[in-house]
CSV table of C-alpha atoms in Angstrom, one decimal:
chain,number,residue,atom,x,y,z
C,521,UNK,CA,-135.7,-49.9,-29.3
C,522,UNK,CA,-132.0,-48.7,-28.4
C,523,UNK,CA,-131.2,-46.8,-25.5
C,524,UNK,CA,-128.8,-43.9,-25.1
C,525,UNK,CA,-125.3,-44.6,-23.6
C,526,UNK,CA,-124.4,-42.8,-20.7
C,527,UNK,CA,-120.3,-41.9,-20.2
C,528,UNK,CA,-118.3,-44.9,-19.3
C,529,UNK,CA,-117.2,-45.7,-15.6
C,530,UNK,CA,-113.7,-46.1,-14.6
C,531,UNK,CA,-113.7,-49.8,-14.0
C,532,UNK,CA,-112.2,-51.1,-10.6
C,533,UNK,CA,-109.0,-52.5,-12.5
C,534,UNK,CA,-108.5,-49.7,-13.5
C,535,UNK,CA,-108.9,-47.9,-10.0
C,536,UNK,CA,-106.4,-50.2,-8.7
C,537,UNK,CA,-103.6,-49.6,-11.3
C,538,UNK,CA,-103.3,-45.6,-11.0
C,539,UNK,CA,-102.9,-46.0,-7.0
C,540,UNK,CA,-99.8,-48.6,-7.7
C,541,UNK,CA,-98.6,-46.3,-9.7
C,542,UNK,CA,-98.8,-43.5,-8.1
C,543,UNK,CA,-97.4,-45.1,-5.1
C,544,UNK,CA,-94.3,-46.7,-6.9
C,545,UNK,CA,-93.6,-42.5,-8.0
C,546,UNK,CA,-94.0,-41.6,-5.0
C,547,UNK,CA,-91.7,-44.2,-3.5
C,548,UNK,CA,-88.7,-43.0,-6.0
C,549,UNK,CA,-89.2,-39.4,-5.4
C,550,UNK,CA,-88.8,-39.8,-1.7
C,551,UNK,CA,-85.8,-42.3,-2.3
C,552,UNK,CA,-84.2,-39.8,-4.3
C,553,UNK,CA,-84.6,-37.0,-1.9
C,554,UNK,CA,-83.2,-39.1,1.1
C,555,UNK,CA,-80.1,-40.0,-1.3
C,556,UNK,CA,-79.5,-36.4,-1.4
C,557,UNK,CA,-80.2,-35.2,1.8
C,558,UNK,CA,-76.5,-35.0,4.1
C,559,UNK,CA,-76.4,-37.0,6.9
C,560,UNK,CA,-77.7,-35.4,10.5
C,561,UNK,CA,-74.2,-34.2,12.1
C,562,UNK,CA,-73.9,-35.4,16.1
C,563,UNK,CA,-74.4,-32.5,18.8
C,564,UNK,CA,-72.1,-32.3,22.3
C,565,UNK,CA,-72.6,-30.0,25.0
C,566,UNK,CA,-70.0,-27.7,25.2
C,567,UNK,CA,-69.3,-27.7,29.0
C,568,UNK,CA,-68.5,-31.7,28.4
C,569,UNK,CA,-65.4,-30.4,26.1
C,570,UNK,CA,-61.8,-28.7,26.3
C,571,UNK,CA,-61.6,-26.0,24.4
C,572,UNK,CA,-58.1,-24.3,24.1
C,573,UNK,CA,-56.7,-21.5,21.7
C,574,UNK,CA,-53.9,-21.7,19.6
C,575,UNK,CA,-51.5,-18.9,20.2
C,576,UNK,CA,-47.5,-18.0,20.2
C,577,UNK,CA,-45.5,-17.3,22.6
C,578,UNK,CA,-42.6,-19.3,24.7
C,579,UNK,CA,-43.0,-23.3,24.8
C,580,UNK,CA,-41.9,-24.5,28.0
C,581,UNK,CA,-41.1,-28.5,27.7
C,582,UNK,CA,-41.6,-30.6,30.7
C,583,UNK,CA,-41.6,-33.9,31.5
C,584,UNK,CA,-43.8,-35.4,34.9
C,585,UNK,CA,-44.1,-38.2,36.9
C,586,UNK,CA,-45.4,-38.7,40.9
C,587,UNK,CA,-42.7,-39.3,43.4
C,588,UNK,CA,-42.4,-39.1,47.5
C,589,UNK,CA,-40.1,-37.0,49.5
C,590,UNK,CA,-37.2,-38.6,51.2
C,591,UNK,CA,-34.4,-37.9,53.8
C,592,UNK,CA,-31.1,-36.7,52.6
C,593,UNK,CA,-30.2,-38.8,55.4
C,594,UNK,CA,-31.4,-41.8,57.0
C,595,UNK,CA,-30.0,-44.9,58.9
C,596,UNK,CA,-32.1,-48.8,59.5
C,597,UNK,CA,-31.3,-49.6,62.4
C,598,UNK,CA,-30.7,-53.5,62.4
C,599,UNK,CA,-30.5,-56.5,64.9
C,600,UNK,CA,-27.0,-57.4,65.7
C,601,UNK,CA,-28.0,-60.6,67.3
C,602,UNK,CA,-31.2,-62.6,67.6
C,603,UNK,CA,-33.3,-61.7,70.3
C,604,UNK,CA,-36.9,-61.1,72.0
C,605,UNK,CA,-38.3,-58.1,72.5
C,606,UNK,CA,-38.6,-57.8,75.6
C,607,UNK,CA,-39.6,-53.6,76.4
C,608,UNK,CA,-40.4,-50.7,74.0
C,609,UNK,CA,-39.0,-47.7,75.0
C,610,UNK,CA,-39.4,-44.9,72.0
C,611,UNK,CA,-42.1,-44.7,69.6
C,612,UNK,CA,-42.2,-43.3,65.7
C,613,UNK,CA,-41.5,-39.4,65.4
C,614,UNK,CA,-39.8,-39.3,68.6
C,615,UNK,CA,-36.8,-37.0,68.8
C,616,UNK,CA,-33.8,-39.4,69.1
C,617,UNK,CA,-30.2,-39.2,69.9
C,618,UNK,CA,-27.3,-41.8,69.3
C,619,UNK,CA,-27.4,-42.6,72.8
C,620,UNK,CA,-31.0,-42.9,72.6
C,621,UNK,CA,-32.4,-46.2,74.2
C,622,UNK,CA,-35.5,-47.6,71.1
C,623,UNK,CA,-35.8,-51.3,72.3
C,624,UNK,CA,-34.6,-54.0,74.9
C,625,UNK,CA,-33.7,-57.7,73.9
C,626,UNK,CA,-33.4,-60.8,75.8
C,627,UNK,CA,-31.8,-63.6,75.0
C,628,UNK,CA,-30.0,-65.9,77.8
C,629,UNK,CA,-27.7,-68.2,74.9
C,630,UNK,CA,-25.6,-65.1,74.7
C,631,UNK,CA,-25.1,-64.7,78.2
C,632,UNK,CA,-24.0,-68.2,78.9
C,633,UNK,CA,-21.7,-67.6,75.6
C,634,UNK,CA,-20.5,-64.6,77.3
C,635,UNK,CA,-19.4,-66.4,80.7
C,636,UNK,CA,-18.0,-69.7,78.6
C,637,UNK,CA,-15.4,-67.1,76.9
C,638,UNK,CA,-14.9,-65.6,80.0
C,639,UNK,CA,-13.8,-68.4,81.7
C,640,UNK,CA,-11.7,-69.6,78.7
C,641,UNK,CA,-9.9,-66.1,78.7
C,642,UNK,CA,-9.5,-66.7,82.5
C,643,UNK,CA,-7.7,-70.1,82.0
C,644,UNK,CA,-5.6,-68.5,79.2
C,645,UNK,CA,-4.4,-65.6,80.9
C,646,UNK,CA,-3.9,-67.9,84.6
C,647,UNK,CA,-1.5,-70.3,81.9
C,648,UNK,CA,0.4,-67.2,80.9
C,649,UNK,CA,1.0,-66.2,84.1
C,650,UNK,CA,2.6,-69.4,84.7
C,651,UNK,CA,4.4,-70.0,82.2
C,652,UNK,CA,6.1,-67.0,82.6
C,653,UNK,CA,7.0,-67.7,86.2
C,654,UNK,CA,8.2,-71.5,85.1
C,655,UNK,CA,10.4,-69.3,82.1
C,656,UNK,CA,11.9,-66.6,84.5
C,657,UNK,CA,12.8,-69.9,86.7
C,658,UNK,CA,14.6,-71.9,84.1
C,659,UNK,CA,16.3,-68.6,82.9
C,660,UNK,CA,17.8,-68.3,86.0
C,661,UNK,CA,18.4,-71.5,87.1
C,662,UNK,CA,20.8,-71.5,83.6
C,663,UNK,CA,22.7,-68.3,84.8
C,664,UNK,CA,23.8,-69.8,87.7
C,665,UNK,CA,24.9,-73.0,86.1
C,666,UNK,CA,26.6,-70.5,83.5
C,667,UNK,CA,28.3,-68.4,86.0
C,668,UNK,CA,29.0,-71.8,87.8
C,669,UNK,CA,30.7,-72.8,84.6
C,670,UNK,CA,32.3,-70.2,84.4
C,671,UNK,CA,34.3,-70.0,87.8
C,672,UNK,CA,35.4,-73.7,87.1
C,673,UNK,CA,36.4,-72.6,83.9
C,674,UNK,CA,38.9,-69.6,85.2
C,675,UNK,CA,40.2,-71.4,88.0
C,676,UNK,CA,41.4,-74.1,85.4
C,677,UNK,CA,42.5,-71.7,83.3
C,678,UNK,CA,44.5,-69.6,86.2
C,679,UNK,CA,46.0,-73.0,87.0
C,680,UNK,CA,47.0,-73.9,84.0
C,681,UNK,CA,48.8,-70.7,83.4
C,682,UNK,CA,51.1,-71.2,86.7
C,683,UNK,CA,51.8,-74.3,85.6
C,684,UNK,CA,53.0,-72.8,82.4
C,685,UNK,CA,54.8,-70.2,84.1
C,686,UNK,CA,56.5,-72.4,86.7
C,687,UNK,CA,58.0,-75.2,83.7
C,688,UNK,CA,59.1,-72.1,82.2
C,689,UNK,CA,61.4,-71.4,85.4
C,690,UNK,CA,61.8,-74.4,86.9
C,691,UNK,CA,61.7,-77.4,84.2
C,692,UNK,CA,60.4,-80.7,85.6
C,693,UNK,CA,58.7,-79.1,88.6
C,694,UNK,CA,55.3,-79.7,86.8
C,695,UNK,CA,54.9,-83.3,85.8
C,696,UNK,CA,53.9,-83.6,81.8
C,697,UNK,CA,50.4,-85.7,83.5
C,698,UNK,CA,49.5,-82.6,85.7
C,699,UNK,CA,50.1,-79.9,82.7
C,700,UNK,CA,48.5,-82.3,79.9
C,701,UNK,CA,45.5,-82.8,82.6
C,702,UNK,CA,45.4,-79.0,83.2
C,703,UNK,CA,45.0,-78.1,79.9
C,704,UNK,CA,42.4,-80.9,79.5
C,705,UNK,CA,40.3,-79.7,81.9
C,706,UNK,CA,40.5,-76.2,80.9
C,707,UNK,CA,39.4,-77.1,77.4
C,708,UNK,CA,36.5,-79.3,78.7
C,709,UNK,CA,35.0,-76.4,81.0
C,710,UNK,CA,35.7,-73.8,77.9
C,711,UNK,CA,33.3,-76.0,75.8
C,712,UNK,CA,30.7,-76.6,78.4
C,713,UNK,CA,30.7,-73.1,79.3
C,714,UNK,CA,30.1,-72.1,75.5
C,715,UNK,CA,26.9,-75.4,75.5
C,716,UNK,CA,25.6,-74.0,78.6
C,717,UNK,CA,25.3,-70.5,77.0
C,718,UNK,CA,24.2,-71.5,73.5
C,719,UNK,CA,21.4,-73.5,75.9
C,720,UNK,CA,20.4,-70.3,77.5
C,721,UNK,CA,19.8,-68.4,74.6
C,722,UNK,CA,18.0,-71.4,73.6
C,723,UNK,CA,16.1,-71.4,76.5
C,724,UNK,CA,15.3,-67.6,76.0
C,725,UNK,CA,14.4,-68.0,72.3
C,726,UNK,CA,11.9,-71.4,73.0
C,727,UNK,CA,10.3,-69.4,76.1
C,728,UNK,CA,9.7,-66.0,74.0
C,729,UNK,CA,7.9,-68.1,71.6
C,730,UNK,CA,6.3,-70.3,74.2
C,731,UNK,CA,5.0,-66.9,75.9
C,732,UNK,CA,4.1,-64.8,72.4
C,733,UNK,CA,1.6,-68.3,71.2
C,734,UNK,CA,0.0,-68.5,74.5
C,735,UNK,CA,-0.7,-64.3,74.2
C,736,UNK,CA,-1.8,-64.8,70.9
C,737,UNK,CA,-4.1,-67.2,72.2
C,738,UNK,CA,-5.4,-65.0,75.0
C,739,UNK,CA,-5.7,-62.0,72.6
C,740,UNK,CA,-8.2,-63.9,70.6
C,741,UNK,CA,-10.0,-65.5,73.6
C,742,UNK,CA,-9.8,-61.5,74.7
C,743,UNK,CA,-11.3,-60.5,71.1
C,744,UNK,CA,-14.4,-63.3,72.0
C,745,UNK,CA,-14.6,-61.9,75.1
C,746,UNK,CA,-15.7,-58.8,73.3
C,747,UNK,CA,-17.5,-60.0,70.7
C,748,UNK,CA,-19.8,-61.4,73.2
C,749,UNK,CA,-19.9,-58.5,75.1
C,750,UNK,CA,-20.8,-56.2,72.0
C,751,UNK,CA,-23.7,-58.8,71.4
C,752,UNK,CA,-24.8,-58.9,74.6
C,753,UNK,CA,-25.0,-54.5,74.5
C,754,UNK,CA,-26.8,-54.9,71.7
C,755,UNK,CA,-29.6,-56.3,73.2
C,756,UNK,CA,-30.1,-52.7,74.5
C,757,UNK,CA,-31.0,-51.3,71.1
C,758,UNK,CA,-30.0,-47.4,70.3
C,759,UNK,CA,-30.6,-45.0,67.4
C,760,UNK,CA,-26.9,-44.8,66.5
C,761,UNK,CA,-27.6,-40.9,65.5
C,762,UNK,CA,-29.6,-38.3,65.7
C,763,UNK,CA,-32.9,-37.4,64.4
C,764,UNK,CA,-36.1,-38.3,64.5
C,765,UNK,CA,-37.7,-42.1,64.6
C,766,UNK,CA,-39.2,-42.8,61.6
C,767,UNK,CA,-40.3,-46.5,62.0
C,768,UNK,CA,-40.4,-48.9,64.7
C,769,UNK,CA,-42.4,-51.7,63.7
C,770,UNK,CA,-41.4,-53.6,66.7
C,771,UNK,CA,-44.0,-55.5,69.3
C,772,UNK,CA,-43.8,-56.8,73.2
C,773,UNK,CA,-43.0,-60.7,72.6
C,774,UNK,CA,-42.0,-60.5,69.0
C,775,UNK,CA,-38.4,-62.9,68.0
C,776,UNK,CA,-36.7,-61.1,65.8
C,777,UNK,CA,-33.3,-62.4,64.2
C,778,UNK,CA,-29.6,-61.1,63.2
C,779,UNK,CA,-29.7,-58.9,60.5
C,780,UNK,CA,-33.7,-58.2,60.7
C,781,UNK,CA,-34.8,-54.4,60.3
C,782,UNK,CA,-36.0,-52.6,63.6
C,783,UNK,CA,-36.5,-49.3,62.9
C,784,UNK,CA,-35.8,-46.3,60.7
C,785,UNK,CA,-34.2,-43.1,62.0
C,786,UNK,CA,-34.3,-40.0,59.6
C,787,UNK,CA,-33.3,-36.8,59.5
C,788,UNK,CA,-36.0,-34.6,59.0
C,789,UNK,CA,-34.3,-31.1,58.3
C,790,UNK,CA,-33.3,-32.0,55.0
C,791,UNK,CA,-35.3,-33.4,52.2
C,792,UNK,CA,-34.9,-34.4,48.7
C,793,UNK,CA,-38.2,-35.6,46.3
C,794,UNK,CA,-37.6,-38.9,44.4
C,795,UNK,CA,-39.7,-38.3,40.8
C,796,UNK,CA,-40.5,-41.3,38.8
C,797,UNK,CA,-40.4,-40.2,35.3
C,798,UNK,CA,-41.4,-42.4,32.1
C,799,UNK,CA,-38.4,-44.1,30.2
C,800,UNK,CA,-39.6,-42.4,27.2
C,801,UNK,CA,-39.3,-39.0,29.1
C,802,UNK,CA,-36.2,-39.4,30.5
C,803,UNK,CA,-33.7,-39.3,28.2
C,804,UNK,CA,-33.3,-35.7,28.1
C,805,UNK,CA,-33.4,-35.1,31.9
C,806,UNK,CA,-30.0,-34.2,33.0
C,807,UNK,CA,-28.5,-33.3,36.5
C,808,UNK,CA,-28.8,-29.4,37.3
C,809,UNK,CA,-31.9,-28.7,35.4
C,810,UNK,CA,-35.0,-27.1,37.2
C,811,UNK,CA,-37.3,-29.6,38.9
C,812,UNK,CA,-41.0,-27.9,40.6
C,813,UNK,CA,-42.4,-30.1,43.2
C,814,UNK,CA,-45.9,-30.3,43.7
C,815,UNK,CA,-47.1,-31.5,47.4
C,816,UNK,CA,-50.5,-30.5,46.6
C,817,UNK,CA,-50.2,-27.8,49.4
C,818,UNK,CA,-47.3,-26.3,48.2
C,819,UNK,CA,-45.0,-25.7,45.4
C,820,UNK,CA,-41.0,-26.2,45.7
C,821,UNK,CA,-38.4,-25.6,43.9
C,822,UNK,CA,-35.7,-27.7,43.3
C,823,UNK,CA,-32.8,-29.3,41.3
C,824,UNK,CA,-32.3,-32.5,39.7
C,825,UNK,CA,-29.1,-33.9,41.6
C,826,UNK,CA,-29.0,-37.6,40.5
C,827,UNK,CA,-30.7,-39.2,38.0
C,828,UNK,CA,-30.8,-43.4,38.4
C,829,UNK,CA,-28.7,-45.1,35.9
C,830,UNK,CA,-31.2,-48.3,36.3
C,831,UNK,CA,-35.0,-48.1,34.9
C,832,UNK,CA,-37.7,-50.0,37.2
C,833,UNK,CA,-41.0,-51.1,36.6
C,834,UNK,CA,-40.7,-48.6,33.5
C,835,UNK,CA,-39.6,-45.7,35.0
C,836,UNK,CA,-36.7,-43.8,35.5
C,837,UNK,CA,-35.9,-42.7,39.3
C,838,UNK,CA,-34.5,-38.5,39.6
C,839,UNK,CA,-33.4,-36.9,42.7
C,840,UNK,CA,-34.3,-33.4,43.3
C,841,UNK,CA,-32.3,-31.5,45.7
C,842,UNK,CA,-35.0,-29.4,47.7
C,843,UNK,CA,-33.8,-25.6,49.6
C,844,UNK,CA,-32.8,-26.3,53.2
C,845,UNK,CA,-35.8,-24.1,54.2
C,846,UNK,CA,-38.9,-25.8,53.6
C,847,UNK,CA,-42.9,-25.6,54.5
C,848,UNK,CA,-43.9,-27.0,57.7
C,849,UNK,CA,-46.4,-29.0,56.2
C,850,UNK,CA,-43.7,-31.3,54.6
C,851,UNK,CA,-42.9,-34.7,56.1
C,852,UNK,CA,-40.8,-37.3,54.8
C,853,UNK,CA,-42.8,-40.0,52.7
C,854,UNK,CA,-45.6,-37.7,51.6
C,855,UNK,CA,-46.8,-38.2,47.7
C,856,UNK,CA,-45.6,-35.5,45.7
C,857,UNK,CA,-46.0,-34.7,41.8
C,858,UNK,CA,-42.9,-33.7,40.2
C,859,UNK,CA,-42.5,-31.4,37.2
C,860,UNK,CA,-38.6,-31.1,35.4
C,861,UNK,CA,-38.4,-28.0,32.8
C,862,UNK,CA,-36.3,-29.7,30.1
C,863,UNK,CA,-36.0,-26.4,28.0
C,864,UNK,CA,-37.1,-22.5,26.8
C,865,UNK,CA,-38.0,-21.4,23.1
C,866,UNK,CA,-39.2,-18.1,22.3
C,867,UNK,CA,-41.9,-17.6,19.7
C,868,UNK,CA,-43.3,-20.6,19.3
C,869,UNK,CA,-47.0,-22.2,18.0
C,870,UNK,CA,-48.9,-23.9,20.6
C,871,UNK,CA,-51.6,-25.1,22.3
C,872,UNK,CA,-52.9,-27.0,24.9
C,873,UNK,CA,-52.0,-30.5,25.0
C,874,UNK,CA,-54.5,-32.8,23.1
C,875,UNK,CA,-55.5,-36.2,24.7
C,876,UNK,CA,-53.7,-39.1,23.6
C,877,UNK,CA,-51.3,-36.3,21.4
C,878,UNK,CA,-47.5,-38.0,20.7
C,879,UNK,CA,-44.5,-36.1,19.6
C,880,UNK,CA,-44.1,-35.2,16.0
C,881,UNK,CA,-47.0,-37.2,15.1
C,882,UNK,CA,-50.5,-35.9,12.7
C,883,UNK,CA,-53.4,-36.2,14.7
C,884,UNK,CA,-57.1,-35.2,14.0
C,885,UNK,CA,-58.3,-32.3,15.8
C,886,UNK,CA,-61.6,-30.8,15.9
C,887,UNK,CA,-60.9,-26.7,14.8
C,888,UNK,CA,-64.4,-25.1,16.0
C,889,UNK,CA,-66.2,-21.9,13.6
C,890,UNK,CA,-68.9,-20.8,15.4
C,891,UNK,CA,-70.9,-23.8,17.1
C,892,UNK,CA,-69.7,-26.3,14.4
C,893,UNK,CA,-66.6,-28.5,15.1
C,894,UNK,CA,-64.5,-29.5,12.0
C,895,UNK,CA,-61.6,-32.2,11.7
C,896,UNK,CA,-58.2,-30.9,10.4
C,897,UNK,CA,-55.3,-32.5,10.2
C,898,UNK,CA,-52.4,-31.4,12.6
C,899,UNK,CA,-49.1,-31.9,12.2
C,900,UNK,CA,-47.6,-31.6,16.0
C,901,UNK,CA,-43.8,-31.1,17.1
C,902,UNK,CA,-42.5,-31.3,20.3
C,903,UNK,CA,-44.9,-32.4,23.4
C,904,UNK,CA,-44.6,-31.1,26.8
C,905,UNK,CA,-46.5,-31.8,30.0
C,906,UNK,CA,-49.7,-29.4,29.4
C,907,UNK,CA,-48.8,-27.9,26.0
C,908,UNK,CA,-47.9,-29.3,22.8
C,909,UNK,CA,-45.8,-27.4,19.4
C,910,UNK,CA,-47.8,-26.7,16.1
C,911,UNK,CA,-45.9,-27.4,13.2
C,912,UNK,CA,-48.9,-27.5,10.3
C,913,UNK,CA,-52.6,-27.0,10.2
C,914,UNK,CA,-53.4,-24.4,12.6
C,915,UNK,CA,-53.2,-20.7,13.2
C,916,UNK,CA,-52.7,-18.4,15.9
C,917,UNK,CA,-56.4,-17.9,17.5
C,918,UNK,CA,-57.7,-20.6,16.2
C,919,UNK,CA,-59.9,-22.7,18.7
C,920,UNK,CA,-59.7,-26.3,18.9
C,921,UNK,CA,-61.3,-29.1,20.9
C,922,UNK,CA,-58.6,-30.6,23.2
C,923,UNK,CA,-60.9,-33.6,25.1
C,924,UNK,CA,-61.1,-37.2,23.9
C,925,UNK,CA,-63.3,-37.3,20.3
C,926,UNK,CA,-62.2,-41.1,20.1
C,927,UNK,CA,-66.7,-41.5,19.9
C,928,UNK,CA,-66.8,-39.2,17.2
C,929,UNK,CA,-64.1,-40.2,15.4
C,930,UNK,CA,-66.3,-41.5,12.4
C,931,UNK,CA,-67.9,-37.6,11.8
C,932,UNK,CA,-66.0,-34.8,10.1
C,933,UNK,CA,-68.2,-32.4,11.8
C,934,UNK,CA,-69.8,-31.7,15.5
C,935,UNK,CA,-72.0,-29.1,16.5
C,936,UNK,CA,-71.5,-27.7,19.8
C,937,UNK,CA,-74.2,-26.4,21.9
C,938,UNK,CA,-74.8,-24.0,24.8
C,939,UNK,CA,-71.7,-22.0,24.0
C-alpha cells in the first residue's frame, strides 16, 4: 500500500551552505563599507596649542641672543713678582681707590736681591768717587809740570834773545857754543812744553771717559736698585684705580707667581651689555642701530657700539652702549637677553612666528575653520624674533596654529577641542 509524501526537509548540507554564504556577503559588504569610510581625524586640546592671527600692520625684524653686562671700564690687577700671600686686606665689592691696599706678599729672595744691588751700587758709586779724586790729582799734577815747562821755556827763550841782541852790538861777545846751545835749549823746552800739553789734554780726554763708563755703570746698578725696589713695593698690592673690587680670588698661604691674576677692579657707574647673536643673524647688525636689553627686571635701551669682527663658538659678539643712568638693580656680570631692531616696514602680512619657521622658506601650517585644523602651504618672507612675513597662502584674519605639529605631520586635518 503507498503512503502519502509529506513536504521535503531542508537537509543539513544544505543548512550549512546558506550560512557560508551568507557570511562570505556579509563579509564583502562590511569590507566595502570600511573602504569607503574616511579615516578618523586626530583631536588636540586647544589650550596645548598656539594659536595666532594673521594680520597687517608694521613688521619689526629683530635678531636675539643672551649676553651679560660688562664694565665700560675695568683693570686685572696682576702679580709683578712671585710671592705668598701673606694678609688680605679688601674683600669683593669693596669701594677701592688707587692707593688702596687689596693684598700683602712675602717673599725674602727679593729682599736679599734688593740688598746685593745695593751694595753693588755702593761699591760703584765709592769707585767713582775715587776715581775722580785720583783724575782731579793727575790733572793737576800735569799743570804744574806744564807751567813748570813753561818758565824753563821763557827763561831760555829771554836768554836767547839777549844773546841775539848783544852779537848784534858787540860781535864775538857771545861765543857761537853759548848761542848754538841757547837756541838748543830753547827748542828742546818749546817741544816738551807742547808734549806736556798734548799729554794733559790726553789726560783730560782718557779721565772723562774713564769717569762717564764708571757712571754708566752706576746708573745701571742705580736702575737695579730700582727695579728691586719696585718689586719689593709690589709685594704690597693696590688697586691701581678707582672703583669697586670685583674679584679677589686670593687665600691666606696661597704662592702665587709673576704675571698670575689677583683681582678685578671695575667701574661700576658705567655699563655696556655684550649680546651673543647667531652668525646667521648677524650679518645685518650694524653699529648705531637700536639694541633693547632684557635683565628680566627691567628693560634698557641701548645702542650697538661695536660689533666683533671674530665669530666664537658660532656666535657673533655685539656691544651695546647702555644710558649713563641705569636701574639699581643692575650689577656687572648679570645674564641679560638682548634684542637688536634691524629694520621698520609699514603695511606688511604677518604673524606670529611659527616653530622651527626659516626665512623665505614654504612651510606647512595648520589654518583653523571652526574646531578643525587644515594644512596649507605657506610661503614665508622675512623672519624676525617673534613674528614672521607672509608672502603666499594666508589672509589677513586668518587663524593659524603656531606650536610644533611635527606628531601630526602625517594628517591633513586636526580637530581642536575645548575652544
Amino acid at each position: 500500500m503507498d503512503m502519502p509524501r509529506g513536504p521535503r526537509r531542508w537537509s543539513q548540507r544544505n543548512k550549512r551552505i546558506v550560512v557560508i554564504t551568507g557570511a562570505v556577503l556579509l563579509a564583502v559588504a562590511v569590507t566595502v563599507v570600511l573602504a569607503n569610510l574616511e579615516p578618523a581625524v586626530p583631536t588636540v586640546r586647544a589650550d596645548t596649542l598656539w594659536i595666532g592671527t594673521v594680520e597687517r600692520g608694521e613688521f619689526v625684524r629683530q635678531v636675539r641672543g643672551p649676553g651679560t653686562l660688562a664694565p665700560m671700564q675695568r683693570r686685572w690687577i696682576t702679580a709683578d713678582t712671585s710671592g705668598r700671600v701673606e694678609e688680605i686686606l679688601a674683600l669683593p665689592g669693596a669701594e677701592v681707590t688707587a692707593d688702596t691696599p687689596l693684598l700683602r706678599l712675602e717673599n725674602p729672595e727679593l729682599t736679599v736681591q734688593l740688598l746685593n744691588a745695593q751694595q753693588q751700587l755702593s761699591d760703584a758709586e765709592a769707585a767713582l768717587v775715587t776715581l775722580r779724586s785720583q783724575v782731579e790729582s793727575d790733572r793737576l799734577a800735569q799743570q804744574a809740570l806744564i807751567a813748570n815747562v813753561r818758565t824753563q821755556y821763557l827763561e831760555a827763550k829771554h836768554r836767547d834773545e839777549i844773546n841775539q841782541e848783544l852779537i848784534e852790538k858787540t860781535p864775538g861777545l857771545v861765543a857761537e857754543f853759548d848761542l848754538a846751545r841757547g837756541k838748543q835749549i830753547v827748542e828742546e823746552l818749546a817741544n816738551r812744553l807742547r808734549i806736556e800739553s798734548r799729554r794733559y789734554e790726553v789726560l783730560g780726554n782718557s779721565s772723562t771717559e774713564q769717569i762717564a763708563a764708571l757712571k754708566e755703570q752706576a746708573d745701571r746698578l742705580r736702575a737695579i736698585v730700582r727695579f728691586n725696589e719696585d718689586r719689593v713695593a709690589s709685594l704690597d698690592v693696590t688697586a691701581g684705580v678707582a672703583g669697586v673690587l670685583a674679584e679677589l680670588p686670593m687665600e691666606a698661604g696661597q704662592w702665587v707667581r709673576a704675571g698670575d691674576t689677583l683681582g678685578r677692579v671695575v667701574e661700576p657707574g658705567r655699563l655696556k651689555a655684550e649680546i651673543r647673536i647667531p652668525q646667521s643673524q648677524a650679518e645685518d647688525i650694524v653699529v648705531g642701530q637700536q639694541a633693547i636689553v632684557d635683565t628680566r627686571g627691567d628693560v634698557i635701551d641701548g645702542e650697538v657700539s661695536r660689533i666683533d669682527p671674530t665669530v666664537r663658538a658660532g656666535t657673533v659678539t655685539i656691544d651695546v652702549a647702555l644710558p649713563s643712568e641705569l636701574p639699581r638693580s643692575v650689577r656687572p656680570d648679570m645674564s641679560v637677553d638682548g634684542t637688536v631692531v634691524l629694520d621698520r616696514t609699514a603695511d606688511v602680512t604677518k604673524m606670529g612666528r611659527p616653530a622651527q619657521a626659516t626665512a623665505h622658506a614654504t612651510v606647512g601650517i595648520y589654518r583653523l575653520t571652526g574646531d578643525v585644523a587644515e594644512r596649507v602651504q605657506v610661503e614665508l618672507g622675512r623672519i624676525s624674533v617673534n613674528e614672521v612675513e607672509v608672502v603666499r597662502g594666508l589672509t589677513v584674519g586668518d587663524e593659524v596654529v603656531l606650536s610644533d605639529m611635527t606628531q601630526w605631520q602625517d594628517d591633513a586635518r586636526v580637530r581642536v577641542v575645548g575652544r
